GROMACS .gro file of C-alpha atoms in nm:
model
  241
    1PRO     CA    1  -4.044  -6.771   3.502
    2ARG     CA    2  -3.950  -6.684   3.144
    3SER     CA    3  -3.658  -6.850   2.976
    4THR     CA    4  -3.334  -6.673   2.878
    5GLU     CA    5  -3.423  -6.710   2.511
    6ALA     CA    6  -3.746  -6.518   2.573
    7GLN     CA    7  -3.575  -6.237   2.764
    8GLU     CA    8  -3.296  -6.174   2.503
    9PRO     CA    9  -3.524  -6.038   2.225
   10ASN     CA   10  -3.693  -5.805   2.476
   11ASN     CA   11  -3.355  -5.664   2.582
   12GLN     CA   12  -3.254  -5.601   2.219
   13GLU     CA   13  -3.582  -5.422   2.150
   14MET     CA   14  -3.536  -5.200   2.454
   15LEU     CA   15  -3.180  -5.105   2.344
   16ALA     CA   16  -3.304  -5.020   1.997
   17LEU     CA   17  -3.584  -4.801   2.132
   18SER     CA   18  -3.344  -4.624   2.371
   19SER     CA   19  -3.094  -4.552   2.094
   20THR     CA   20  -3.365  -4.416   1.866
   21ALA     CA   21  -3.497  -4.187   2.138
   22ALA     CA   22  -3.149  -4.057   2.218
   23LEU     CA   23  -3.075  -3.981   1.854
   24SER     CA   24  -3.410  -3.812   1.811
   25PHE     CA   25  -3.346  -3.591   2.112
   26ALA     CA   26  -2.996  -3.494   1.998
   27GLY     CA   27  -3.086  -3.455   1.631
   28PRO     CA   28  -3.146  -3.076   1.618
   29GLY     CA   29  -2.828  -3.003   1.809
   30LEU     CA   30  -2.620  -3.225   1.587
   31ALA     CA   31  -2.778  -3.073   1.280
   32GLY     CA   32  -2.687  -2.725   1.404
   33VAL     CA   33  -2.327  -2.829   1.464
   34SER     CA   34  -2.312  -2.983   1.120
   35SER     CA   35  -2.448  -2.672   0.951
   36ARG     CA   36  -2.206  -2.448   1.140
   37ALA     CA   37  -1.915  -2.667   1.043
   38GLY     CA   38  -2.025  -2.658   0.682
   39GLY     CA   39  -2.058  -2.278   0.693
   40ALA     CA   40  -1.710  -2.242   0.837
   41ALA     CA   41  -1.569  -2.465   0.569
   42MET     CA   42  -1.727  -2.247   0.301
   43VAL     CA   43  -1.541  -1.929   0.414
   44ALA     CA   44  -1.277  -1.851   0.150
   45LYS     CA   45  -0.919  -1.796   0.257
   46SER     CA   46  -0.695  -1.515   0.144
   47LYS     CA   47  -0.466  -1.602  -0.146
   48ALA     CA   48  -0.193  -1.378  -0.005
   49ILE     CA   49  -0.222  -1.497   0.358
   50PRO     CA   50  -0.378  -1.844   0.350
   51PHE     CA   51  -0.437  -1.868   0.726
   52LEU     CA   52  -0.662  -1.558   0.724
   53ASP     CA   53  -1.010  -1.522   0.581
   54ALA     CA   54  -1.034  -1.345   0.248
   55PRO     CA   55  -1.137  -0.977   0.277
   56PRO     CA   56  -1.498  -0.952   0.155
   57ALA     CA   57  -1.434  -0.637  -0.051
   58LEU     CA   58  -1.143  -0.792  -0.241
   59ASP     CA   59  -1.322  -1.020  -0.485
   60GLY     CA   60  -1.049  -1.030  -0.750
   61THR     CA   61  -1.223  -0.803  -1.000
   62MET     CA   62  -0.981  -0.509  -0.964
   63ALA     CA   63  -0.637  -0.498  -1.123
   64GLY     CA   64  -0.367  -0.585  -0.872
   65ASP     CA   65  -0.607  -0.752  -0.628
   66LYS     CA   66  -0.394  -1.012  -0.448
   67GLY     CA   67  -0.625  -1.054  -0.151
   68PHE     CA   68  -0.375  -0.886   0.084
   69ASP     CA   69  -0.556  -0.687   0.350
   70PRO     CA   70  -0.465  -0.831   0.692
   71LEU     CA   71  -0.604  -0.526   0.875
   72LEU     CA   72  -0.932  -0.540   0.677
   73LEU     CA   73  -0.902  -0.173   0.585
   74SER     CA   74  -1.118  -0.243   0.280
   75ASN     CA   75  -1.409  -0.297   0.520
   76VAL     CA   76  -1.368   0.058   0.652
   77VAL     CA   77  -1.238   0.260   0.356
   78PRO     CA   78  -1.438   0.255   0.029
   79ILE     CA   79  -1.246   0.039  -0.214
   80GLN     CA   80  -1.258   0.290  -0.500
   81TRP     CA   81  -1.134   0.567  -0.271
   82ALA     CA   82  -0.839   0.347  -0.173
   83ARG     CA   83  -0.766   0.265  -0.537
   84GLU     CA   84  -0.771   0.635  -0.627
   85ALA     CA   85  -0.516   0.712  -0.354
   86GLU     CA   86  -0.300   0.410  -0.440
   87LEU     CA   87  -0.284   0.487  -0.812
   88LYS     CA   88  -0.212   0.855  -0.750
   89HIS     CA   89   0.084   0.782  -0.524
   90ALA     CA   90   0.201   0.499  -0.750
   91ARG     CA   91   0.214   0.727  -1.054
   92ILE     CA   92   0.390   1.002  -0.859
   93CYS     CA   93   0.653   0.760  -0.731
   94MET     CA   94   0.718   0.613  -1.076
   95LEU     CA   95   0.797   0.963  -1.197
   96ALA     CA   96   0.988   1.045  -0.878
   97VAL     CA   97   1.223   0.747  -0.907
   98VAL     CA   98   1.319   0.844  -1.261
   99GLY     CA   99   1.354   1.212  -1.175
  100TRP     CA  100   1.558   1.156  -0.859
  101VAL     CA  101   1.810   0.926  -1.028
  102THR     CA  102   1.849   1.126  -1.350
  103VAL     CA  103   1.924   1.446  -1.159
  104ASP     CA  104   2.193   1.271  -0.957
  105LEU     CA  105   2.337   1.134  -1.283
  106GLY     CA  106   2.383   1.488  -1.414
  107PHE     CA  107   2.056   1.590  -1.579
  108THR     CA  108   1.959   1.951  -1.512
  109VAL     CA  109   1.699   2.198  -1.628
  110PRO     CA  110   1.730   2.575  -1.665
  111TYR     CA  111   1.690   2.783  -1.348
  112ALA     CA  112   1.702   2.472  -1.132
  113PRO     CA  113   1.946   2.467  -0.837
  114GLN     CA  114   2.262   2.276  -0.923
  115VAL     CA  115   2.244   2.046  -0.624
  116SER     CA  116   2.172   1.681  -0.555
  117SER     CA  117   1.819   1.546  -0.546
  118LEU     CA  118   1.845   1.513  -0.171
  119ALA     CA  119   1.918   1.885  -0.132
  120ALA     CA  120   1.687   2.003  -0.411
  121HIS     CA  121   1.384   2.065  -0.192
  122ASP     CA  122   1.558   2.293   0.058
  123ALA     CA  123   1.753   2.470  -0.216
  124ALA     CA  124   1.438   2.533  -0.421
  125VAL     CA  125   1.258   2.671  -0.119
  126ASP     CA  126   1.549   2.899  -0.030
  127LYS     CA  127   1.569   3.039  -0.385
  128GLY     CA  128   1.194   3.068  -0.431
  129VAL     CA  129   1.170   2.858  -0.747
  130PHE     CA  130   0.969   2.592  -0.567
  131LEU     CA  131   0.663   2.812  -0.605
  132GLY     CA  132   0.669   2.743  -0.978
  133LEU     CA  133   0.606   2.375  -0.906
  134LEU     CA  134   0.366   2.425  -0.617
  135ILE     CA  135   0.114   2.629  -0.819
  136PRO     CA  136   0.053   2.380  -1.105
  137ILE     CA  137   0.038   2.086  -0.864
  138ALA     CA  138  -0.218   2.270  -0.652
  139LEU     CA  139  -0.427   2.351  -0.960
  140VAL     CA  140  -0.430   1.989  -1.073
  141GLU     CA  141  -0.528   1.872  -0.725
  142VAL     CA  142  -0.809   2.128  -0.687
  143LEU     CA  143  -0.950   2.099  -1.039
  144ALA     CA  144  -0.913   1.724  -1.089
  145GLY     CA  145  -0.823   1.533  -0.774
  146ILE     CA  146  -1.084   1.667  -0.534
  147PRO     CA  147  -1.377   1.646  -0.782
  148LYS     CA  148  -1.274   1.289  -0.863
  149CYS     CA  149  -1.292   1.191  -0.496
  150PHE     CA  150  -1.638   1.345  -0.460
  151GLN     CA  151  -1.749   1.163  -0.775
  152ILE     CA  152  -1.631   0.829  -0.640
  153MET     CA  153  -1.803   0.881  -0.306
  154ASN     CA  154  -2.138   1.007  -0.437
  155GLU     CA  155  -2.200   0.854  -0.780
  156PRO     CA  156  -2.260   0.477  -0.799
  157ASP     CA  157  -2.178   0.466  -1.172
  158ALA     CA  158  -1.861   0.679  -1.145
  159SER     CA  159  -1.548   0.582  -1.330
  160PRO     CA  160  -1.304   0.365  -1.131
  161GLY     CA  161  -1.047   0.526  -0.908
  162GLY     CA  162  -0.753   0.663  -1.105
  163ASP     CA  163  -0.947   0.679  -1.434
  164TYR     CA  164  -0.928   1.038  -1.561
  165LYS     CA  165  -1.008   0.949  -1.922
  166PHE     CA  166  -0.655   1.055  -2.016
  167ASP     CA  167  -0.508   0.792  -2.244
  168PRO     CA  168  -0.403   0.954  -2.573
  169LEU     CA  169  -0.209   0.647  -2.686
  170GLY     CA  170  -0.487   0.403  -2.594
  171ILE     CA  171  -0.260   0.165  -2.406
  172GLY     CA  172  -0.428   0.162  -2.065
  173ALA     CA  173  -0.763   0.005  -2.147
  174SER     CA  174  -0.658  -0.360  -2.128
  175ALA     CA  175  -0.657  -0.555  -1.803
  176GLU     CA  176  -0.295  -0.654  -1.864
  177MET     CA  177  -0.175  -0.293  -1.879
  178GLN     CA  178  -0.376  -0.200  -1.570
  179GLU     CA  179  -0.214  -0.489  -1.384
  180LYS     CA  180   0.131  -0.376  -1.495
  181GLU     CA  181   0.064  -0.017  -1.392
  182ILE     CA  182  -0.041  -0.097  -1.037
  183SER     CA  183   0.235  -0.358  -0.992
  184ASN     CA  184   0.511  -0.125  -1.110
  185GLY     CA  185   0.357   0.158  -0.910
  186ARG     CA  186   0.369  -0.043  -0.588
  187LEU     CA  187   0.731  -0.130  -0.660
  188ALA     CA  188   0.809   0.237  -0.725
  189MET     CA  189   0.658   0.343  -0.391
  190LEU     CA  190   0.889   0.101  -0.209
  191ALA     CA  191   1.185   0.191  -0.432
  192PHE     CA  192   1.149   0.564  -0.379
  193SER     CA  193   1.141   0.519  -0.002
  194GLY     CA  194   1.458   0.311  -0.022
  195ILE     CA  195   1.634   0.557  -0.254
  196VAL     CA  196   1.563   0.856  -0.032
  197THR     CA  197   1.670   0.667   0.280
  198GLN     CA  198   1.995   0.547   0.124
  199ALA     CA  199   2.075   0.889  -0.019
  200ALA     CA  200   2.030   1.047   0.324
  201LEU     CA  201   2.238   0.781   0.499
  202THR     CA  202   2.529   0.762   0.255
  203GLN     CA  203   2.531   1.130   0.148
  204GLY     CA  204   2.656   0.997  -0.185
  205PRO     CA  205   2.542   0.985  -0.548
  206PHE     CA  206   2.380   0.703  -0.738
  207PRO     CA  207   2.375   0.409  -0.656
  208TYR     CA  208   2.361   0.545  -0.297
  209THR     CA  209   2.581   0.280  -0.141
  210TYR     CA  210   2.881   0.304   0.091
  211ASN     CA  211   3.104   0.065  -0.103
  212GLY     CA  212   2.974   0.110  -0.455
  213ALA     CA  213   2.999   0.489  -0.477
  214PRO     CA  214   3.221   0.629  -0.755
  215PRO     CA  215   3.554   0.797  -0.669
  216HIS     CA  216   3.408   1.148  -0.673
  217ALA     CA  217   3.164   1.060  -0.395
  218LYS     CA  218   3.369   1.262  -0.146
  219GLN     CA  219   3.292   1.578  -0.340
  220TYR     CA  220   2.924   1.494  -0.344
  221ARG     CA  221   2.761   1.654  -0.046
  222ARG     CA  222   2.436   1.824   0.033
  223ALA     CA  223   2.406   2.201   0.008
  224ARG     CA  224   2.407   2.211   0.386
  225PRO     CA  225   2.681   2.030   0.580
  226PRO     CA  226   2.576   1.744   0.807
  227CYS     CA  227   2.482   1.831   1.162
  228SER     CA  228   2.809   1.695   1.300
  229ALA     CA  229   3.011   1.933   1.080
  230ARG     CA  230   2.820   2.248   1.158
  231THR     CA  231   2.968   2.507   1.391
  232PRO     CA  232   2.818   2.458   1.736
  233ALA     CA  233   2.617   2.741   1.881
  234PRO     CA  234   2.809   2.956   2.130
  235ALA     CA  235   2.756   2.872   2.491
  236PRO     CA  236   2.542   3.116   2.690
  237PRO     CA  237   2.739   3.355   2.908
  238ASP     CA  238   2.787   3.264   3.268
  239PRO     CA  239   2.553   3.440   3.508
  240ASP     CA  240   2.698   3.709   3.726
  241PRO     CA  241   2.843   3.569   4.051
   0.00000   0.00000   0.00000
């Protein structure tokens, strides 16, 4: 019989061979797991929402790109189309905030209804002067807005969304000014929604608050009385017995 000293080296060699065979068999699988883990680690995270993956279309090259797109709408809607719509509404709301507040502070124009901003739409429609605003807006939309959208969708080298080559003062070419425009426009869209909501709730003038309204707020009312103050409709006559 062999001695214990002779059997110990043979046992060590067998363990070494077994370990090598096991690692060789599991090598491809482990390599695949390693590569997948490395690929997952390479996925960039959103700067706005760090626990979500960064939207692929938002690469930081556009002004105002904060990486915020939790619904991944940029994967469905062309990014330049979305920028065209965003800038258009941002510019309208920046003008709307100024116009709404200045009218409620007393600014008027000839032939305009002498009512609050909240009542201006209905009053303009009732008097027919709203048509004077509808026609130029429709012309601008048909002659400029619609062709711009078709250009963005069909021409790879089209100008960016919102760029109508209208910059007589030459202040909108820099990246800084583009960033300021979209940032203030987003703020204006939220501000205008809040202003309209507060004006409808308080039925008062600027600053559209319940406690901060000036003393003449009681005289400030819409052209039409609130629903609760209107005369109720007469009840239908009782049917013949």
